[in-house]
GROMACS .gro file of C-alpha atoms in nm:
model
  383
    1UNK     CA    1  11.186   9.009  12.513
    2UNK     CA    2  10.938   8.978  12.686
    3UNK     CA    3  10.692   9.178  12.481
    4UNK     CA    4  10.693   8.984  12.150
    5UNK     CA    5  10.904   8.600  12.310
    6UNK     CA    6  10.759   8.415  12.081
    7UNK     CA    7  10.785   8.606  11.775
    8UNK     CA    8  11.131   8.692  11.852
    9UNK     CA    9  11.229   8.300  11.936
   10UNK     CA   10  11.104   8.230  11.533
   11UNK     CA   11  11.266   8.479  11.368
   12UNK     CA   12  11.581   8.382  11.602
   13UNK     CA   13  11.562   8.038  11.498
   14UNK     CA   14  11.479   8.100  11.117
   15UNK     CA   15  11.799   8.327  11.135
   16UNK     CA   16  11.979   8.108  11.319
   17UNK     CA   17  11.928   7.832  11.058
   18UNK     CA   18  12.034   8.033  10.758
   19UNK     CA   19  12.361   8.061  10.879
   20UNK     CA   20  12.448   7.648  10.913
   21UNK     CA   21  12.550   7.584  10.555
   22UNK     CA   22  12.519   7.202  10.674
   23UNK     CA   23  12.150   7.160  10.848
   24UNK     CA   24  12.179   6.797  10.911
   25UNK     CA   25  12.529   6.829  11.054
   26UNK     CA   26  12.420   7.160  11.291
   27UNK     CA   27  12.062   6.989  11.349
   28UNK     CA   28  12.260   6.630  11.475
   29UNK     CA   29  12.518   6.837  11.661
   30UNK     CA   30  12.229   7.046  11.854
   31UNK     CA   31  12.070   6.687  11.898
   32UNK     CA   32  12.446   6.505  12.092
   33UNK     CA   33  12.437   6.807  12.332
   34UNK     CA   34  12.081   6.728  12.412
   35UNK     CA   35  12.232   6.449  12.631
   36UNK     CA   36  12.026   6.189  12.482
   37UNK     CA   37  12.094   5.821  12.440
   38UNK     CA   38  12.350   5.771  12.032
   39UNK     CA   39  12.089   5.578  11.960
   40UNK     CA   40  11.806   5.835  12.029
   41UNK     CA   41  12.022   6.045  11.780
   42UNK     CA   42  12.102   5.823  11.503
   43UNK     CA   43  11.750   5.731  11.484
   44UNK     CA   44  11.606   6.125  11.488
   45UNK     CA   45  11.905   6.152  11.239
   46UNK     CA   46  11.774   5.916  10.938
   47UNK     CA   47  11.397   5.987  10.980
   48UNK     CA   48  11.207   5.841  11.202
   49UNK     CA   49  10.983   6.003  11.448
   50UNK     CA   50  10.947   5.755  11.665
   51UNK     CA   51  11.319   5.863  11.792
   52UNK     CA   52  11.232   5.916  12.200
   53UNK     CA   53  10.979   5.664  12.202
   54UNK     CA   54  11.007   5.523  12.478
   55UNK     CA   55  11.046   5.832  12.722
   56UNK     CA   56  10.714   5.953  12.558
   57UNK     CA   57  10.766   6.241  12.899
   58UNK     CA   58  11.128   6.284  12.775
   59UNK     CA   59  11.133   6.695  12.756
   60UNK     CA   60  11.316   6.730  12.410
   61UNK     CA   61  11.041   6.413  12.246
   62UNK     CA   62  10.934   6.707  12.034
   63UNK     CA   63  11.333   6.892  11.921
   64UNK     CA   64  11.370   6.506  11.852
   65UNK     CA   65  11.033   6.507  11.626
   66UNK     CA   66  11.109   6.802  11.468
   67UNK     CA   67  11.498   6.752  11.365
   68UNK     CA   68  11.380   6.368  11.250
   69UNK     CA   69  11.095   6.570  11.039
   70UNK     CA   70  11.404   6.794  10.855
   71UNK     CA   71  11.633   6.470  10.813
   72UNK     CA   72  11.320   6.245  10.643
   73UNK     CA   73  11.269   6.545  10.390
   74UNK     CA   74  11.604   6.668  10.330
   75UNK     CA   75  11.658   6.309  10.301
   76UNK     CA   76  11.376   6.252  10.068
   77UNK     CA   77  11.341   6.497   9.831
   78UNK     CA   78  11.625   6.726   9.910
   79UNK     CA   79  11.386   7.067   9.962
   80UNK     CA   80  11.357   7.259  10.353
   81UNK     CA   81  11.089   7.260  10.545
   82UNK     CA   82  11.107   7.623  10.680
   83UNK     CA   83  10.850   7.596  10.931
   84UNK     CA   84  11.023   7.276  11.082
   85UNK     CA   85  11.368   7.406  11.049
   86UNK     CA   86  11.316   7.730  11.215
   87UNK     CA   87  11.154   7.539  11.522
   88UNK     CA   88  11.466   7.365  11.568
   89UNK     CA   89  11.696   7.681  11.746
   90UNK     CA   90  11.385   7.810  11.980
   91UNK     CA   91  11.284   7.441  12.094
   92UNK     CA   92  11.656   7.369  12.146
   93UNK     CA   93  11.662   7.690  12.318
   94UNK     CA   94  11.383   7.581  12.592
   95UNK     CA   95  11.521   7.237  12.614
   96UNK     CA   96  11.800   7.439  12.809
   97UNK     CA   97  11.593   7.650  12.976
   98UNK     CA   98  11.449   7.344  13.135
   99UNK     CA   99  11.754   7.127  13.155
  100UNK     CA  100  12.020   7.384  13.313
  101UNK     CA  101  12.324   7.145  13.276
  102UNK     CA  102  12.256   7.182  12.908
  103UNK     CA  103  12.247   7.538  12.847
  104UNK     CA  104  12.632   7.538  12.791
  105UNK     CA  105  12.626   7.238  12.539
  106UNK     CA  106  12.365   7.339  12.374
  107UNK     CA  107  12.470   7.680  12.341
  108UNK     CA  108  12.817   7.594  12.173
  109UNK     CA  109  12.603   7.389  11.956
  110UNK     CA  110  12.329   7.628  11.847
  111UNK     CA  111  12.573   7.936  11.697
  112UNK     CA  112  12.480   8.239  11.915
  113UNK     CA  113  12.214   8.157  12.098
  114UNK     CA  114  12.064   8.460  12.212
  115UNK     CA  115  12.045   8.636  12.549
  116UNK     CA  116  11.787   8.827  12.430
  117UNK     CA  117  11.689   9.048  12.125
  118UNK     CA  118  11.942   9.315  12.183
  119UNK     CA  119  12.205   9.022  12.192
  120UNK     CA  120  12.129   8.952  11.850
  121UNK     CA  121  12.044   9.338  11.723
  122UNK     CA  122  12.390   9.410  11.832
  123UNK     CA  123  12.533   9.092  11.560
  124UNK     CA  124  12.331   9.207  11.302
  125UNK     CA  125  12.462   9.605  11.341
  126UNK     CA  126  12.830   9.483  11.371
  127UNK     CA  127  12.751   9.242  11.005
  128UNK     CA  128  12.687   9.524  10.807
  129UNK     CA  129  13.039   9.617  10.768
  130UNK     CA  130  13.054   9.245  10.662
  131UNK     CA  131  13.075   9.111  10.331
  132UNK     CA  132  12.778   9.203  10.106
  133UNK     CA  133  12.590   8.848  10.139
  134UNK     CA  134  12.627   8.911  10.495
  135UNK     CA  135  12.522   9.324  10.465
  136UNK     CA  136  12.241   9.212  10.256
  137UNK     CA  137  12.081   8.936  10.586
  138UNK     CA  138  12.162   9.184  10.846
  139UNK     CA  139  11.936   9.453  10.710
  140UNK     CA  140  11.611   9.235  10.619
  141UNK     CA  141  11.685   9.123  11.016
  142UNK     CA  142  11.731   9.437  11.078
  143UNK     CA  143  11.430   9.542  10.958
  144UNK     CA  144  11.228   9.274  11.098
  145UNK     CA  145  11.299   9.379  11.437
  146UNK     CA  146  11.218   9.748  11.353
  147UNK     CA  147  10.877   9.595  11.235
  148UNK     CA  148  10.859   9.387  11.615
  149UNK     CA  149  10.910   9.727  11.773
  150UNK     CA  150  11.266   9.709  11.929
  151UNK     CA  151  11.460  10.021  12.004
  152UNK     CA  152  11.780   9.914  11.895
  153UNK     CA  153  11.718   9.782  11.551
  154UNK     CA  154  11.515  10.105  11.446
  155UNK     CA  155  11.834  10.339  11.599
  156UNK     CA  156  12.095  10.112  11.436
  157UNK     CA  157  11.875  10.152  11.141
  158UNK     CA  158  11.858  10.563  11.113
  159UNK     CA  159  12.251  10.538  11.114
  160UNK     CA  160  12.201  10.327  10.794
  161UNK     CA  161  11.962  10.614  10.621
  162UNK     CA  162  12.177  10.876  10.772
  163UNK     CA  163  12.503  10.811  10.532
  164UNK     CA  164  12.472  10.736  10.229
  165UNK     CA  165  12.811  10.788  10.088
  166UNK     CA  166  12.884  10.485  10.413
  167UNK     CA  167  12.678  10.219  10.280
  168UNK     CA  168  12.594   9.949   9.987
  169UNK     CA  169  12.355  10.130   9.817
  170UNK     CA  170  12.162   9.738   9.869
  171UNK     CA  171  12.186   9.849  10.172
  172UNK     CA  172  12.062  10.190  10.159
  173UNK     CA  173  11.762  10.132   9.987
  174UNK     CA  174  11.627   9.851  10.200
  175UNK     CA  175  11.633  10.042  10.493
  176UNK     CA  176  11.512  10.353  10.297
  177UNK     CA  177  11.189  10.114  10.124
  178UNK     CA  178  11.126  10.041  10.505
  179UNK     CA  179  11.171  10.452  10.635
  180UNK     CA  180  10.826  10.467  10.783
  181UNK     CA  181  10.926  10.174  11.036
  182UNK     CA  182  11.198  10.367  11.173
  183UNK     CA  183  11.196  10.715  11.025
  184UNK     CA  184  11.222  11.079  11.190
  185UNK     CA  185  11.321  11.414  11.167
  186UNK     CA  186  11.670  11.338  11.297
  187UNK     CA  187  11.758  11.182  10.955
  188UNK     CA  188  11.630  11.517  10.751
  189UNK     CA  189  11.995  11.636  10.702
  190UNK     CA  190  12.142  11.282  10.546
  191UNK     CA  191  11.843  11.273  10.359
  192UNK     CA  192  11.863  11.631  10.188
  193UNK     CA  193  12.214  11.552  10.115
  194UNK     CA  194  12.142  11.219   9.890
  195UNK     CA  195  11.908  11.406   9.787
  196UNK     CA  196  12.163  11.633   9.631
  197UNK     CA  197  12.377  11.401   9.557
  198UNK     CA  198  12.228  11.369   9.205
  199UNK     CA  199  12.457  11.121   9.056
  200UNK     CA  200  12.426  10.830   9.360
  201UNK     CA  201  12.232  10.568   9.187
  202UNK     CA  202  11.966  10.577   9.519
  203UNK     CA  203  11.886  10.924   9.464
  204UNK     CA  204  11.524  10.798   9.357
  205UNK     CA  205  11.503  10.618   9.689
  206UNK     CA  206  11.569  10.981   9.903
  207UNK     CA  207  11.287  11.146   9.721
  208UNK     CA  208  11.067  10.841   9.848
  209UNK     CA  209  11.171  10.872  10.188
  210UNK     CA  210  11.178  11.240  10.214
  211UNK     CA  211  10.811  11.225  10.128
  212UNK     CA  212  10.705  10.946  10.352
  213UNK     CA  213  10.841  11.169  10.624
  214UNK     CA  214  10.684  11.514  10.497
  215UNK     CA  215  11.018  11.657  10.460
  216UNK     CA  216  10.907  11.982  10.262
  217UNK     CA  217  11.246  12.133  10.261
  218UNK     CA  218  11.331  11.864   9.997
  219UNK     CA  219  11.071  11.966   9.749
  220UNK     CA  220  11.347  12.229   9.533
  221UNK     CA  221  11.568  11.921   9.537
  222UNK     CA  222  11.304  11.637   9.396
  223UNK     CA  223  11.127  11.956   9.211
  224UNK     CA  224  11.511  11.936   8.992
  225UNK     CA  225  11.477  11.536   8.952
  226UNK     CA  226  11.177  11.588   8.764
  227UNK     CA  227  11.485  11.633   8.509
  228UNK     CA  228  11.719  11.356   8.566
  229UNK     CA  229  11.815  11.160   8.235
  230UNK     CA  230  11.723  10.809   8.416
  231UNK     CA  231  11.318  10.757   8.357
  232UNK     CA  232  11.294  10.589   8.723
  233UNK     CA  233  11.452  10.894   8.886
  234UNK     CA  234  11.119  11.133   8.765
  235UNK     CA  235  10.892  10.857   8.812
  236UNK     CA  236  11.016  10.829   9.141
  237UNK     CA  237  11.026  11.218   9.174
  238UNK     CA  238  10.693  11.225   9.037
  239UNK     CA  239  10.548  11.053   9.316
  240UNK     CA  240  10.769  11.209   9.560
  241UNK     CA  241  10.596  11.516   9.472
  242UNK     CA  242  10.192  11.349   9.487
  243UNK     CA  243  10.335  11.258   9.815
  244UNK     CA  244  10.404  11.628   9.970
  245UNK     CA  245  10.075  11.717   9.787
  246UNK     CA  246  10.304  11.973   9.714
  247UNK     CA  247  10.117  12.243   9.507
  248UNK     CA  248  10.411  12.453   9.407
  249UNK     CA  249  10.557  12.143   9.235
  250UNK     CA  250  10.217  12.138   8.946
  251UNK     CA  251  10.392  12.365   8.661
  252UNK     CA  252  10.688  12.142   8.674
  253UNK     CA  253  10.467  11.784   8.710
  254UNK     CA  254  10.216  11.919   8.469
  255UNK     CA  255  10.560  11.968   8.203
  256UNK     CA  256  10.605  11.529   8.302
  257UNK     CA  257  10.281  11.497   8.136
  258UNK     CA  258  10.503  11.503   7.787
  259UNK     CA  259  10.774  11.348   7.917
  260UNK     CA  260  10.941  11.028   7.655
  261UNK     CA  261  10.811  10.718   7.869
  262UNK     CA  262  10.484  10.581   7.911
  263UNK     CA  263  10.548  10.573   8.308
  264UNK     CA  264  10.681  10.913   8.410
  265UNK     CA  265  10.381  11.082   8.227
  266UNK     CA  266  10.130  10.810   8.440
  267UNK     CA  267  10.373  10.893   8.730
  268UNK     CA  268  10.315  11.275   8.725
  269UNK     CA  269   9.906  11.250   8.667
  270UNK     CA  270   9.881  11.010   8.975
  271UNK     CA  271  10.059  11.324   9.102
  272UNK     CA  272   9.839  11.562   9.026
  273UNK     CA  273   9.585  11.373   9.127
  274UNK     CA  274   9.651  11.370   9.474
  275UNK     CA  275   9.770  11.745   9.462
  276UNK     CA  276   9.463  11.840   9.410
  277UNK     CA  277   9.361  12.227   9.274
  278UNK     CA  278   9.223  12.403   9.008
  279UNK     CA  279   9.559  12.489   8.870
  280UNK     CA  280   9.619  12.061   8.896
  281UNK     CA  281   9.309  11.951   8.710
  282UNK     CA  282   9.311  12.245   8.406
  283UNK     CA  283   9.647  12.052   8.364
  284UNK     CA  284   9.492  11.707   8.318
  285UNK     CA  285   9.199  11.805   8.139
  286UNK     CA  286   9.389  12.025   7.871
  287UNK     CA  287   9.628  11.723   7.902
  288UNK     CA  288   9.306  11.464   7.782
  289UNK     CA  289   9.142  11.698   7.588
  290UNK     CA  290   9.338  11.943   7.371
  291UNK     CA  291   9.577  11.629   7.299
  292UNK     CA  292   9.327  11.291   7.240
  293UNK     CA  293   9.601  11.032   7.329
  294UNK     CA  294   9.335  10.719   7.283
  295UNK     CA  295   9.601  10.602   7.564
  296UNK     CA  296   9.535  10.838   7.807
  297UNK     CA  297   9.317  10.618   8.047
  298UNK     CA  298   9.606  10.714   8.309
  299UNK     CA  299   9.500  11.100   8.262
  300UNK     CA  300   9.127  10.984   8.325
  301UNK     CA  301   9.203  10.832   8.617
  302UNK     CA  302   9.395  11.144   8.776
  303UNK     CA  303   9.094  11.360   8.681
  304UNK     CA  304   8.846  11.101   8.872
  305UNK     CA  305   9.074  11.156   9.199
  306UNK     CA  306   8.927  11.523   9.185
  307UNK     CA  307   8.550  11.351   9.296
  308UNK     CA  308   8.248  11.529   9.234
  309UNK     CA  309   8.301  11.864   9.108
  310UNK     CA  310   8.444  11.706   8.808
  311UNK     CA  311   8.161  11.483   8.711
  312UNK     CA  312   7.916  11.707   8.546
  313UNK     CA  313   8.245  11.817   8.274
  314UNK     CA  314   8.305  11.453   8.266
  315UNK     CA  315   7.881  11.344   8.177
  316UNK     CA  316   7.899  11.662   7.936
  317UNK     CA  317   8.277  11.517   7.758
  318UNK     CA  318   8.051  11.177   7.692
  319UNK     CA  319   7.865  11.365   7.434
  320UNK     CA  320   8.181  11.495   7.259
  321UNK     CA  321   8.231  11.354   6.938
  322UNK     CA  322   8.517  11.227   6.968
  323UNK     CA  323   8.453  10.859   7.014
  324UNK     CA  324   8.807  10.864   7.204
  325UNK     CA  325   8.708  11.160   7.460
  326UNK     CA  326   8.313  10.898   7.549
  327UNK     CA  327   8.541  10.606   7.605
  328UNK     CA  328   8.797  10.792   7.809
  329UNK     CA  329   8.493  10.999   8.006
  330UNK     CA  330   8.347  10.692   8.069
  331UNK     CA  331   8.665  10.535   8.243
  332UNK     CA  332   8.686  10.821   8.437
  333UNK     CA  333   8.299  10.857   8.517
  334UNK     CA  334   8.304  10.472   8.665
  335UNK     CA  335   8.652  10.549   8.874
  336UNK     CA  336   8.411  10.874   9.045
  337UNK     CA  337   8.132  10.620   9.140
  338UNK     CA  338   7.899  10.909   9.115
  339UNK     CA  339   7.528  10.900   9.145
  340UNK     CA  340   7.480  11.149   8.833
  341UNK     CA  341   7.776  10.966   8.647
  342UNK     CA  342   7.523  10.611   8.621
  343UNK     CA  343   7.265  10.707   8.367
  344UNK     CA  344   7.531  10.832   8.103
  345UNK     CA  345   7.745  10.562   8.126
  346UNK     CA  346   7.352  10.313   8.080
  347UNK     CA  347   7.268  10.508   7.761
  348UNK     CA  348   7.622  10.456   7.639
  349UNK     CA  349   7.675  10.099   7.713
  350UNK     CA  350   7.384  10.047   7.520
  351UNK     CA  351   7.381  10.314   7.248
  352UNK     CA  352   7.761  10.400   7.178
  353UNK     CA  353   7.883  10.175   6.906
  354UNK     CA  354   8.136  10.332   6.725
  355UNK     CA  355   8.529  10.256   6.763
  356UNK     CA  356   8.781  10.408   6.950
  357UNK     CA  357   9.068  10.475   6.758
  358UNK     CA  358   9.222  10.144   6.897
  359UNK     CA  359   8.917  10.019   6.807
  360UNK     CA  360   8.708   9.950   7.096
  361UNK     CA  361   8.328  10.020   7.125
  362UNK     CA  362   8.279  10.334   7.330
  363UNK     CA  363   7.931  10.086   7.517
  364UNK     CA  364   8.253   9.820   7.630
  365UNK     CA  365   8.389  10.122   7.811
  366UNK     CA  366   8.099  10.259   7.900
  367UNK     CA  367   8.045   9.887   8.049
  368UNK     CA  368   8.367   9.859   8.242
  369UNK     CA  369   8.269  10.208   8.374
  370UNK     CA  370   7.982  10.042   8.492
  371UNK     CA  371   8.111   9.770   8.661
  372UNK     CA  372   8.440   9.994   8.814
  373UNK     CA  373   8.126  10.215   8.948
  374UNK     CA  374   7.878   9.974   9.115
  375UNK     CA  375   8.240   9.752   9.244
  376UNK     CA  376   8.364  10.124   9.445
  377UNK     CA  377   8.027  10.147   9.577
  378UNK     CA  378   7.975   9.800   9.685
  379UNK     CA  379   8.274   9.812   9.864
  380UNK     CA  380   8.223  10.110  10.038
  381UNK     CA  381   7.853  10.027  10.088
  382UNK     CA  382   8.036   9.703  10.271
  383UNK     CA  383   8.275   9.928  10.513
   0.00000   0.00000   0.00000
């Protein structure tokens, strides 16, 4: 609580507000619990910012003005001002610290003021067994606490991630999407079990979580998912294998370059570019050159990821008789931002007026490649 006090109070204030079905009634109860005159409470609830104006040194002045602004907004256009609403809880909590006799009444009005961040996290962890709305709210709260570095929140999230069979799939995948916040080697057995459960709707996230945490024992199971009937799962498996930079997966990823779904083909190409090596490069080059697909921009981009070693071959490709291949070479050369690429791109941008299968000019592709190269070079120079 001490290390992150301001962040803790802001987060708590928002979560506290979200639990109020009637925000105005809740705000009025907080004001009444402050022990100030009923006339001041009425004035604030009517949207008058000058509530407590007769006592400018009153410790509750800021609380009353905040509630008055919220009341005015809700009664005017019906919109909730999040910045105002999330400050009510922390301000009331601060007032109870300044005036200890008010701690009890304000505590009752607030709903559940924290004894510290740990007490709130205990509540959120317990809420994971509530209805679906409560579970989703609880997992979001735990993720935010984990982002603040709270060890108890990380432990609660680890428990969620460790057993997919006991969790709502949305709650479970929300946790896995942020696995880097809390994951460690202790999660490997549970994630491998989830990965083996290929009928589970969250299996894609199992693969990505294993990759994020560097679990190479998952590679055979992830590779098997490349044959899954759901293209989203196949795409996730490609991405996971690329993250793991698993050389053994190159043949299986090469096969996915022929996948019936375009985004799976693209993900497989990106993965091969991440993995690198002669075998992956040969697969990408063969797919681009032999199949002569005018929509193979994903292949060109993946080849560019290999950097300087591919530049000479790409420059040679700019003289190929096929305009589609020349255009793809321009795209790849631009992404390399290599000095050697610029003369070839400038030549094509000026002189190559041939049209590709899709109707575009090779010269246009060369100009786009030049813009990409200059943008990358400028960014590199600035850093």
